[in-house]
XYZ file of C-alpha atoms in Angstrom:
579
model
C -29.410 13.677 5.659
C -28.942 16.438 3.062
C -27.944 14.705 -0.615
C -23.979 15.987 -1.508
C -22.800 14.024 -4.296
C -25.338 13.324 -7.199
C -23.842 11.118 -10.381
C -26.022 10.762 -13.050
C -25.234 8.284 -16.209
C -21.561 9.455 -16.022
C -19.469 8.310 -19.070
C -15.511 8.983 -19.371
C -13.033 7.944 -21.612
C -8.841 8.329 -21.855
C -7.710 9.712 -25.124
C -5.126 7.630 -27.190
C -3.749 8.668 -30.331
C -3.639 7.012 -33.256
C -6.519 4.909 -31.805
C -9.709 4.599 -30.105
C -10.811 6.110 -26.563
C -10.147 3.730 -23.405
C -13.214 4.037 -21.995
C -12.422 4.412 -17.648
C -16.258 5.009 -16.612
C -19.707 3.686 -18.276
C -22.667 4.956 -17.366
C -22.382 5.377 -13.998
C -25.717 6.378 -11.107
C -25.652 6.866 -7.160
C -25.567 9.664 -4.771
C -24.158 10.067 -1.461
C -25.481 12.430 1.715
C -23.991 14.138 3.865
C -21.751 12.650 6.597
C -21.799 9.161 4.957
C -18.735 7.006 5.037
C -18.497 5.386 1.915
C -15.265 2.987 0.799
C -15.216 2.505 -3.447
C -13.343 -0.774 -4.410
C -12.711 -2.161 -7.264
C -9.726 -4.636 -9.110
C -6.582 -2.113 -10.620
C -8.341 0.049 -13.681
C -11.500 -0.537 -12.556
C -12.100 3.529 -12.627
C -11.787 4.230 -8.900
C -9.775 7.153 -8.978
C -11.147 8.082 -12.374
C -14.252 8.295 -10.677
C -12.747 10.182 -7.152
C -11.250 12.794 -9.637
C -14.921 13.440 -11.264
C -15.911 14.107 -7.092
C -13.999 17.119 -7.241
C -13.802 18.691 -11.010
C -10.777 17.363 -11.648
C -11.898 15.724 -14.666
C -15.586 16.403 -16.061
C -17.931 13.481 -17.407
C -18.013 13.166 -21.180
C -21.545 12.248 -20.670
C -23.973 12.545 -17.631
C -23.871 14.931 -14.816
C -22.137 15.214 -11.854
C -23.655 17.713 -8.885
C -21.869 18.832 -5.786
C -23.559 20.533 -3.018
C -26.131 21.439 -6.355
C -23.372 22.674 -8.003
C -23.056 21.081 -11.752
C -19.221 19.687 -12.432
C -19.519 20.943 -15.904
C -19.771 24.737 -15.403
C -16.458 25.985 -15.401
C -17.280 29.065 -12.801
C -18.357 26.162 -10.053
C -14.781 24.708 -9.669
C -13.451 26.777 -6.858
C -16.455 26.134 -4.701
C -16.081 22.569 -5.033
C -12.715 22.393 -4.629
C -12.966 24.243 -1.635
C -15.252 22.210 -0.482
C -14.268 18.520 -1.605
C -10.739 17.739 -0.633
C -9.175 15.013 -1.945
C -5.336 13.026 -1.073
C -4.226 11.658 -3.948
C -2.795 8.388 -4.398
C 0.671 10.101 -5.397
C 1.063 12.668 -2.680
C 3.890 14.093 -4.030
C 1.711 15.222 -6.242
C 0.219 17.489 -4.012
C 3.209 18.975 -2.349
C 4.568 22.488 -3.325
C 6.521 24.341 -0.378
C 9.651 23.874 0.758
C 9.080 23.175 4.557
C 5.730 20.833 5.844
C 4.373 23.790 7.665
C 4.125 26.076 4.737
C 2.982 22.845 2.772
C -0.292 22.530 4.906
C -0.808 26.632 5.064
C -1.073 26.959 1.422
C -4.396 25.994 1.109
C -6.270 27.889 4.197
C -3.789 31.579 3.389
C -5.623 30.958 0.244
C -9.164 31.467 2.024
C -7.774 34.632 3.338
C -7.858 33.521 6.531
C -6.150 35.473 9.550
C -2.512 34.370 10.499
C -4.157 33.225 14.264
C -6.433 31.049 12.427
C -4.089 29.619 9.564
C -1.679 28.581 12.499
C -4.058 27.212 14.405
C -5.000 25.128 10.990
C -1.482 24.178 10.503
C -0.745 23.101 14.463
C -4.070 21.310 14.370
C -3.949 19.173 11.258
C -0.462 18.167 11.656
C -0.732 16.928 15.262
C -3.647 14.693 13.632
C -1.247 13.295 11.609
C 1.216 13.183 14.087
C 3.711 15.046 11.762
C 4.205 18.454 14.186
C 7.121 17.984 15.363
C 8.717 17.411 12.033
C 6.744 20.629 10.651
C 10.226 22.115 9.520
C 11.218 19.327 7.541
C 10.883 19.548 4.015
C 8.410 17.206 1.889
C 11.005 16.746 -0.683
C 12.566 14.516 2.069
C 9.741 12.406 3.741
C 9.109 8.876 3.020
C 6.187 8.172 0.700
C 4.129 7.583 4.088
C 4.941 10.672 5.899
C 4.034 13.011 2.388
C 0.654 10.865 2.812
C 0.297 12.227 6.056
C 1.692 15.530 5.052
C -1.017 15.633 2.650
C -3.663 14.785 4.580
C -3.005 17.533 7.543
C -3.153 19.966 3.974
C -6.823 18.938 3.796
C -7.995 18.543 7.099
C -6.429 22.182 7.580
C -9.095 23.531 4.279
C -12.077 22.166 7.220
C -13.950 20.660 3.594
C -17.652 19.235 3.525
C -16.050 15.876 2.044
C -12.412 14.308 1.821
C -11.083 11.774 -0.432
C -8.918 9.110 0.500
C -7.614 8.070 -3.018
C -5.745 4.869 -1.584
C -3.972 7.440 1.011
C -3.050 4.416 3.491
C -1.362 2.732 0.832
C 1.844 3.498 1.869
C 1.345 3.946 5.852
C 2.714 1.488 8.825
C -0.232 -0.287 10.733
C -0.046 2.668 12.975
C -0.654 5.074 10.427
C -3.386 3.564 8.708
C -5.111 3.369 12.082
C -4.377 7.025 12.973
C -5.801 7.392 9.493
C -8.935 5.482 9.888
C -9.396 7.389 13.678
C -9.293 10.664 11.642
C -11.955 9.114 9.152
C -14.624 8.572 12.118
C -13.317 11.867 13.965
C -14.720 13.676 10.395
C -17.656 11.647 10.302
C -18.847 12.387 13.507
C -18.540 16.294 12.809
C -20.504 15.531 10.217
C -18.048 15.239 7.358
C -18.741 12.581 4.381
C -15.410 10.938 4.318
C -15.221 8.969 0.723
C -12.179 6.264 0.388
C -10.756 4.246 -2.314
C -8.759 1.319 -0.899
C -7.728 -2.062 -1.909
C -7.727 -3.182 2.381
C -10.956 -4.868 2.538
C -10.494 -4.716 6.337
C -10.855 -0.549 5.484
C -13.443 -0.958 3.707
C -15.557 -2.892 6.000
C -15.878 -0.076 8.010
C -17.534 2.067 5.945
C -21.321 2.640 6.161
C -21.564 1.414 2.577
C -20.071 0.168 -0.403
C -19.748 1.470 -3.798
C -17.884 -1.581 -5.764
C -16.797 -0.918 -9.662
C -16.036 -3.604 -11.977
C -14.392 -2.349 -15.738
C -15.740 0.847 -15.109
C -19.312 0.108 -14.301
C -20.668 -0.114 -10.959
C -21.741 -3.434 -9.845
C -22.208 -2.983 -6.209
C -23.761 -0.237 -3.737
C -24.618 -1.559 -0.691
C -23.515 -2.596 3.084
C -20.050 -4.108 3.740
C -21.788 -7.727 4.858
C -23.968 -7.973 1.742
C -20.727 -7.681 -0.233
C -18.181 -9.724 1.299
C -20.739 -12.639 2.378
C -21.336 -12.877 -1.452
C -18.726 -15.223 -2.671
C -19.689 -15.028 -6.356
C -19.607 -11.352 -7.035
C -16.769 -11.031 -4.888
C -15.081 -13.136 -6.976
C -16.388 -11.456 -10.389
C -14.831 -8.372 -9.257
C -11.451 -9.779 -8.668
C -11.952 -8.850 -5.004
C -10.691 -10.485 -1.489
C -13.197 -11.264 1.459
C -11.738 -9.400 4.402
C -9.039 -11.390 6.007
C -11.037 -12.089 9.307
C -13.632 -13.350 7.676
C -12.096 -16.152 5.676
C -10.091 -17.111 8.398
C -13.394 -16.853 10.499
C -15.097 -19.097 8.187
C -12.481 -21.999 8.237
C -13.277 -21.897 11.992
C -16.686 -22.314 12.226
C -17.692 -26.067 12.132
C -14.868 -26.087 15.516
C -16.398 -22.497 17.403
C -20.315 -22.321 15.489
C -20.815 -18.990 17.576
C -18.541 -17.606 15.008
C -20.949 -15.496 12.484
C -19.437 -13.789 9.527
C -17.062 -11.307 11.422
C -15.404 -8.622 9.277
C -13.051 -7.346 11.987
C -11.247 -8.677 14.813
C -12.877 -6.392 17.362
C -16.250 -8.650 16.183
C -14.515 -11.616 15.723
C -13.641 -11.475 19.333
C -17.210 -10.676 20.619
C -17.985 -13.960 19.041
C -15.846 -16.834 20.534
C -17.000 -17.860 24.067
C -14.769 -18.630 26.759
C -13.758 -22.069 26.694
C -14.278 -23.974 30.475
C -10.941 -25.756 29.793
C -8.371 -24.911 27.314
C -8.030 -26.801 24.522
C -4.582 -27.773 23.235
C -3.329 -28.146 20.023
C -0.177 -30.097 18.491
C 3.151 -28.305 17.362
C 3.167 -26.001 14.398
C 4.820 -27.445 11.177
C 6.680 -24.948 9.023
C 5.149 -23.120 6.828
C 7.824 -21.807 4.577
C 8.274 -23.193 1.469
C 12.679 -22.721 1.415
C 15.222 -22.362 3.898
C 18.927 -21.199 2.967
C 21.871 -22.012 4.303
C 24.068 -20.370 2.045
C 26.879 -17.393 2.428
C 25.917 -13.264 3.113
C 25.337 -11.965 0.094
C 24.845 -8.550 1.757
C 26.808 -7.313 4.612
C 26.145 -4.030 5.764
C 28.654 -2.826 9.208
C 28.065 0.231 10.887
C 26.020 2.088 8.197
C 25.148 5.472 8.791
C 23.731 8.100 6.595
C 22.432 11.823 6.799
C 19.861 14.064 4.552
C 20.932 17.220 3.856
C 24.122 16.684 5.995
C 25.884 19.825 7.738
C 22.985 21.866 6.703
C 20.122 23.459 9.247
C 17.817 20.575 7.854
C 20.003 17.639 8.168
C 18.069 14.893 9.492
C 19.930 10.923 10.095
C 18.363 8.536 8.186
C 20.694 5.389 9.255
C 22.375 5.435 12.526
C 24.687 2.591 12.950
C 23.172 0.095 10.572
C 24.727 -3.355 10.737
C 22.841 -6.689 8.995
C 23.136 -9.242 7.027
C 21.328 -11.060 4.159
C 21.905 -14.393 3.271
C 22.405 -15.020 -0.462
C 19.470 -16.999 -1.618
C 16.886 -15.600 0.918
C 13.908 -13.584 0.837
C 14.704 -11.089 3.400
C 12.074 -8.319 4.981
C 12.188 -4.817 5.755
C 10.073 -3.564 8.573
C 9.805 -0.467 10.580
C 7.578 2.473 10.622
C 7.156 5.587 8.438
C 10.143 7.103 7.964
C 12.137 4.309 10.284
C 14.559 4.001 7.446
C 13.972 1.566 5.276
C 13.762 3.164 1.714
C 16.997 4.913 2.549
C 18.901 1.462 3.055
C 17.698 -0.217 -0.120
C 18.765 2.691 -2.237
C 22.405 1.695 -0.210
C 21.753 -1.628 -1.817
C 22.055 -0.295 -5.320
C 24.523 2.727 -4.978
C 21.705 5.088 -5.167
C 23.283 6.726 -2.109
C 26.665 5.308 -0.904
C 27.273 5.258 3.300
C 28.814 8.160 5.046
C 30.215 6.094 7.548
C 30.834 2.263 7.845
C 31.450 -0.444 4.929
C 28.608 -1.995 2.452
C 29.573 -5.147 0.614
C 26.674 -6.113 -2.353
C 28.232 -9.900 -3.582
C 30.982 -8.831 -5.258
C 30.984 -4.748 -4.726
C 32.400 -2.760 -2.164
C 29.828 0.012 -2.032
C 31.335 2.983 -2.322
C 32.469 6.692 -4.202
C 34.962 3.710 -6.290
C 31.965 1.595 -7.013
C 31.601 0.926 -10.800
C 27.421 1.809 -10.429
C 26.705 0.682 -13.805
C 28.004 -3.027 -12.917
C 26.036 -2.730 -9.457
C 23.132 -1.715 -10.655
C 23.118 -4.313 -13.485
C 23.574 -6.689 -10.720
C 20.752 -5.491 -8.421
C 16.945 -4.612 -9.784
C 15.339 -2.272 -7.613
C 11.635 -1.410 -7.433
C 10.881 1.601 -6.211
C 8.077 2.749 -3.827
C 6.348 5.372 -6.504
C 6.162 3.587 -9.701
C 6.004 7.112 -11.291
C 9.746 7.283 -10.366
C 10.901 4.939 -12.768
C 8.123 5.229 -15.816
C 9.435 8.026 -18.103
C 8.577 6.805 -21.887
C 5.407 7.450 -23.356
C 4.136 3.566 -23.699
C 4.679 -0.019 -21.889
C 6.121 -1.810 -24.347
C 8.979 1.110 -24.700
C 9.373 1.149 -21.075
C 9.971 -2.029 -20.248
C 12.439 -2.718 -22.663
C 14.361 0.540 -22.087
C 16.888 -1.775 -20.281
C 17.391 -3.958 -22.706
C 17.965 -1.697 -25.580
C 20.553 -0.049 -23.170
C 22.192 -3.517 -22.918
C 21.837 -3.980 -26.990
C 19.160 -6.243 -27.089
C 16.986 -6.292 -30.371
C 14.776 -7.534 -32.679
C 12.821 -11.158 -31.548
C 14.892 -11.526 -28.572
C 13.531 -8.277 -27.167
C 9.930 -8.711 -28.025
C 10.372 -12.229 -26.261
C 11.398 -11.073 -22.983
C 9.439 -8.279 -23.177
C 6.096 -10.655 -23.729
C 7.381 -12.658 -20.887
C 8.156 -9.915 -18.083
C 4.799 -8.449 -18.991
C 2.939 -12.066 -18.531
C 4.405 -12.550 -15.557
C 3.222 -9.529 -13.776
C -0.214 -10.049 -15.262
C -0.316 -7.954 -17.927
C -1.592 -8.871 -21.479
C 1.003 -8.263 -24.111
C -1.471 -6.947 -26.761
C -3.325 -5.226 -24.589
C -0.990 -3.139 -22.912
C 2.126 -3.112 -24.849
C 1.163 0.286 -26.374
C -0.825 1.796 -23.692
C 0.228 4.815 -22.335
C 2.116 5.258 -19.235
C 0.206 7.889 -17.825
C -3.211 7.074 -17.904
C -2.353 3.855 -16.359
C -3.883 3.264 -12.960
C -1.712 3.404 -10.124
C -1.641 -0.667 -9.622
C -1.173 -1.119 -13.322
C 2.021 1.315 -13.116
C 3.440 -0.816 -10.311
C 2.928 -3.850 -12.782
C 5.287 -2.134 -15.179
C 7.626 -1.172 -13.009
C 8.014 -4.544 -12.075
C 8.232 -5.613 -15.314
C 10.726 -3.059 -16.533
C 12.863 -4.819 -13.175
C 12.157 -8.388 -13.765
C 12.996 -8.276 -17.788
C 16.834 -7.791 -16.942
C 17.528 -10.667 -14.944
C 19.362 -9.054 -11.729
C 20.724 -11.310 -9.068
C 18.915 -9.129 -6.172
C 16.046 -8.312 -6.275
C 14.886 -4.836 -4.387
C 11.105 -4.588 -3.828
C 10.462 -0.870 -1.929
C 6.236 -1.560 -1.124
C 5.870 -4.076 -4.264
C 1.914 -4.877 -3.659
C 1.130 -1.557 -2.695
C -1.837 -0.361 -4.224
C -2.663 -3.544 -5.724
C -6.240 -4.903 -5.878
C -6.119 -8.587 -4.289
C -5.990 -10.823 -7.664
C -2.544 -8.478 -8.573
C -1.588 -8.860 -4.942
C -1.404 -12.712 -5.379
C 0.172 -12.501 -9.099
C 3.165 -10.661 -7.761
C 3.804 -12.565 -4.586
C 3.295 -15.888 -6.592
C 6.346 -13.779 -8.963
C 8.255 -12.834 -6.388
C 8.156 -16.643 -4.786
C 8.828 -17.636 -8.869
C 12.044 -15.691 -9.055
C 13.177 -16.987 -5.543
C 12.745 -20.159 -6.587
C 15.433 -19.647 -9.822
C 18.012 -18.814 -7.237
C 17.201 -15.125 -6.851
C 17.838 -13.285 -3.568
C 15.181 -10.440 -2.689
C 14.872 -8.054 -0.205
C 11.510 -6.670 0.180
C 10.300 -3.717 2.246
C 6.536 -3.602 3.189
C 4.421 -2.192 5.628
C 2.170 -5.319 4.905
C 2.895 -7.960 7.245
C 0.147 -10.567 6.002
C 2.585 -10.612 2.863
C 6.349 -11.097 4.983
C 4.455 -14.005 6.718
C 4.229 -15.264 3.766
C 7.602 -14.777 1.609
C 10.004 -14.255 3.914
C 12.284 -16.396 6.547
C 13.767 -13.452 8.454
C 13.083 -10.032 9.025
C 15.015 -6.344 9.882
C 12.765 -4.317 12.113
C 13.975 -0.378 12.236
C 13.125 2.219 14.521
C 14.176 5.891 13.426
C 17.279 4.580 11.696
C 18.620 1.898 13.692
C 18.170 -1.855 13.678
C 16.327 -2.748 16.546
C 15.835 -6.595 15.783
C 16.788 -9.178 13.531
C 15.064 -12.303 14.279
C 13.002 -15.148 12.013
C 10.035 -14.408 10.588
C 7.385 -16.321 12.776
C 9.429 -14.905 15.607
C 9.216 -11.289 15.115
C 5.869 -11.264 13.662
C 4.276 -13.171 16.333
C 5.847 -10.753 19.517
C 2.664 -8.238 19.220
C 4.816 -6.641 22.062
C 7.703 -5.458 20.328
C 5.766 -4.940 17.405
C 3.721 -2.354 19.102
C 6.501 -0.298 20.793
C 8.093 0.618 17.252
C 4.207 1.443 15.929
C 3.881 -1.907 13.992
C 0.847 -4.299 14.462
C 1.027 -8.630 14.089
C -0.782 -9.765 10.988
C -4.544 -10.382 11.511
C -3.799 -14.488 11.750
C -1.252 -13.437 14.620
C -4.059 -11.414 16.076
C -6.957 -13.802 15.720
C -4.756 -16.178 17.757
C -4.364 -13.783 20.533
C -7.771 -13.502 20.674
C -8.422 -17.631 20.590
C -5.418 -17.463 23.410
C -7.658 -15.769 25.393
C -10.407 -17.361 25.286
C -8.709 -20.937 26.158
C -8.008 -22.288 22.464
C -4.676 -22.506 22.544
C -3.336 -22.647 19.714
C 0.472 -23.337 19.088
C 2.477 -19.967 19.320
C 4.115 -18.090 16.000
C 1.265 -18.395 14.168
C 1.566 -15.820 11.492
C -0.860 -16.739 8.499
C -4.323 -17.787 8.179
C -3.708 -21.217 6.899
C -1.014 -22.017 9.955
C -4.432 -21.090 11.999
C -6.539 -23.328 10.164
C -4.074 -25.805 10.265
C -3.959 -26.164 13.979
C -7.976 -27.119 13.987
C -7.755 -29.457 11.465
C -5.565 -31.251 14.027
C -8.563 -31.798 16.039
C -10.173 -33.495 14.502
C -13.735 -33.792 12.555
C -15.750 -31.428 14.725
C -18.436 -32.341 17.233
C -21.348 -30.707 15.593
């Protein structure tokens, strides 16, 4: 294969006034060919998208030298052929949109090719019904959920036809379904002989990919295959990194099924386990959750219905007929697909929008045009799905003590609480407290956002995709936070299209389907019925899944298993193994 990408020693470094450079890259060598498949990893600030940005001019090296297609990154004239022919979906994709309809949106780029208005259509048509976004081509962007602009961005791309694409953690924010659309797309590129390059924290992703480019602080410590990677406990841990979720669970398994050998998906994991001659039974499943709550609604939401743009040509229903419930003292979950609705109703929460129709009580506010916002939203902390939405001063420390200075907190009693939020999101006080915002790395933003939430104190917590983009260490830090401020008598509702996390947190679960509530059931219930999970484009986490597969094959393990250790749990029931 022809070379594409050639980095050579490539240094970078973020300005910061009044002080030293941060230095994002160090010395950085590989290449890549063309029609390769490579995933980059790496903890939050490693330098991933730093580095993705250097793929296509965006940013030039300080030192080194970066070649695409031949062409040297440096020289200010080669730009517009690499751009045209490196195409990259940011981790932001708002960032990326600039028309007011999704149609125009994707025809930007190939009208500016000068391209005939046959073969831009037949661009547009084609790249959005990749994405599955042509039938909403009239929409505009400025009203998608963060997953549908992903997608919106990506048909933008695919319609340019580029040598390379960048995935700069594009399935961050997409439902199961979406991220396996997304990953179909990936090999449907690759096998027209497209080098697909993607940054992602799912280590399931990225053990797809032909090979692994792994940085650590800015250098690289890893190019190689998937299996050399994640079979190497120690430098996956050094690089604050996560085996893939089959494997581990895999691995727990193996002194029970020893046919099991290192599988890194579930399509291998169930090549591996032979068909029992009898099934094997198991004992009960104990619960897993570490609270219950049998306390009063805190939320009560009847008949809730809301519309975009209402009595306008591009009105589109959000909510239709929302009625549920939270319990005060729960951790409550938000599922549903892209644009199902469920952004929209924990804005309700906070009188960010306020219901056409029907009645919203939030403990002790009517939600409505009367509502005294200030006291609800001083009541309720809400996280947003884009960081960037809520990050508007120049460093961390200012930004997450905003709040507090609004509320006339000063002096020690601010740096305190400031300190504290910050530690317990994982971020170093000294360290960050006067970075700035902006060249923070998308996972690091998400920190302080949390932070900037957490330092006030609210009563209900609302978490819109709170691990998304996360590397796995930061993953566990803010679960372990958000099970921390349950545990001080908070209630949270948290919306996520990752279900390996609501396994975990929560003890019952909203499922929406294009505005409506199509089921409210427990947790282990709803995430364990792969059936009606699938019909409203959602998939069971991989524990659920590996169970399936041991169903299948005559293990048969107890039903509503949800998370890995639940699975391990039931073998350990056995027994000591006959080995």
């Amino acid at each position: 294969m022809a070379l594409l990408i050639e980095v050579n020693q490539v240094s970078y470094s973020y300005p910061v006034p009044g002080g030293p450079p941060h230095p994002a890259l160090r010395e950085i060598s590989f290449q890549i060919s063309e029609g390769e498949h490579i995933a980059i990893v790496g903890a939050n600030g490693s330098g991933k998208t730093t580095l993705a940005r250097h793929l296509n001019a965006l940013f030039v090296p300080d030192s080194g030298t970066i070649r695409i297609m031949g062409l040297d990154t440096k020289e200010r004239a080669n730009h517009m052929k690499i751009h045209q022919r490196v195409g990259m979906v940011f981790q932001s994709p708002q960032e990326q949109m600039i028309a007011t309809s999704i149609e125009e949106d994707v025809a930007f780029g190939p009208e500016n090719l000068g391209l005939s208005t046959q073969e831009i259509q037949q661009r547009v048509r084609h790249s959005l019904e990749q994405v599955g976004m042509w039938d909403q081509r009239t929409r505009s962007p400025s009203h998608l959920s963060a997953g549908q602009m992903q997608r919106v961005a990506l048909a933008g791309i695919l319609a340019m036809q580029p040598a390379c694409v960048i995935f700069d953690e594009s399935t961050a924010m997409l439902d199961p379904f979406g991220r396996e659309d997304v990953l179909r797309n990936i090999e449907t590129l690759k096998q027209s002989g497209i080098t697909v390059i993607m940054i992602t924290h799912f280590m399931e992703e990225a053990s797809l990919a032909d090979r692994i480019i792994g940085l650590h602080q800015g250098r690289l410590r890893f190019d190689g295959f998937p299996e050399d990677l994640f079979t190497d406990d120690k430098l996956v841990k050094s690089m604050n990194l996560d085996k893939p979720r089959v494997l581990w669970f895999a691995q727990q398994l193996t002194p029970w099924i020893p046919t099991i050998t290192s599988p890194l998906t579930v399509d291998q994991f169930k090549k591996q386990i032979e068909p029992r001659p009898a099934p094997q039974l198991f004992a009960p499943l104990e619960d897993h959750h570490f609270f219950r709550n049998t306390q009063e609604n805190l939320v009560i939401g009847n008949h809730i219905s809301f519309t975009y743009l209402q009595n306008t040509p591009l009105a589109y229903q959000a909510l239709e007929d929302i009625s549920f419930s939270v319990r005060e003292g729960s951790v409550h979950g938000l599922i549903g697909a892209t644009g199902s609705g469920k952004s929209t109703l924990l804005q309700h929460l906070n009188g960010l929008y306020i219901p056409q129709t029907g009645e919203l009580k939030v403990g002790p506010f009517e939600v409505n045009h009367e509502t005294d916002l200030l006291q609800l939203r001083r009541y309720t902390g809400m996280v947003f799905q884009n960081p960037n939405y809520q990050l508007f001063e120049q460093y961390v420390g200012d930004e997450i003590a905003y709040g507090l200075k609004v509320l006339g907190i000063t002096g020690s009693e601010l740096r305190e609480r400031v300190k504290l939020a910050m530690s317990q999101v994982g971020l170093d006080f000294e360290e960050f407290k006067d970075r700035m915002t902006f060249a923070l790395s998308g996972g690091e933003k998400r920190k302080v956002a949390l932070a900037s939430t957490l330092v006030l104190d609210p009563s209900l917590m609302l978490l819109d995709e709170p691990t998304a983009g996360l590397d796995p260490i930061a993953r566990r830090e803010i679960l372990g936070q958000m099970v921390r401020v349950h545990n001080e008598g908070k209630t949270l509702v948290v919306s996520s299209h990752q279900l390996e996390d609501l396994a975990l947190l929560t003890d019952h679960v909203t499922l929406l389907s294009k505005g409506k509530v199509v089921s409210n059931q427990d947790t282990d219930k709803l995430l364990s019925d792969h059936t009606q999970l699938n019909q409203y484009q959602m998939i069971a986490p991989i524990a659920a899944q590996m169970a399936s597969v041991l169903h299948e094959k005559g293990w048969m393990v107890p039903e509503n298993i949800i998370i890995g250790q639940q699975l391990v749990a039931a073998f350990q029931t056995l027994g000591e193994p006959n080995v």
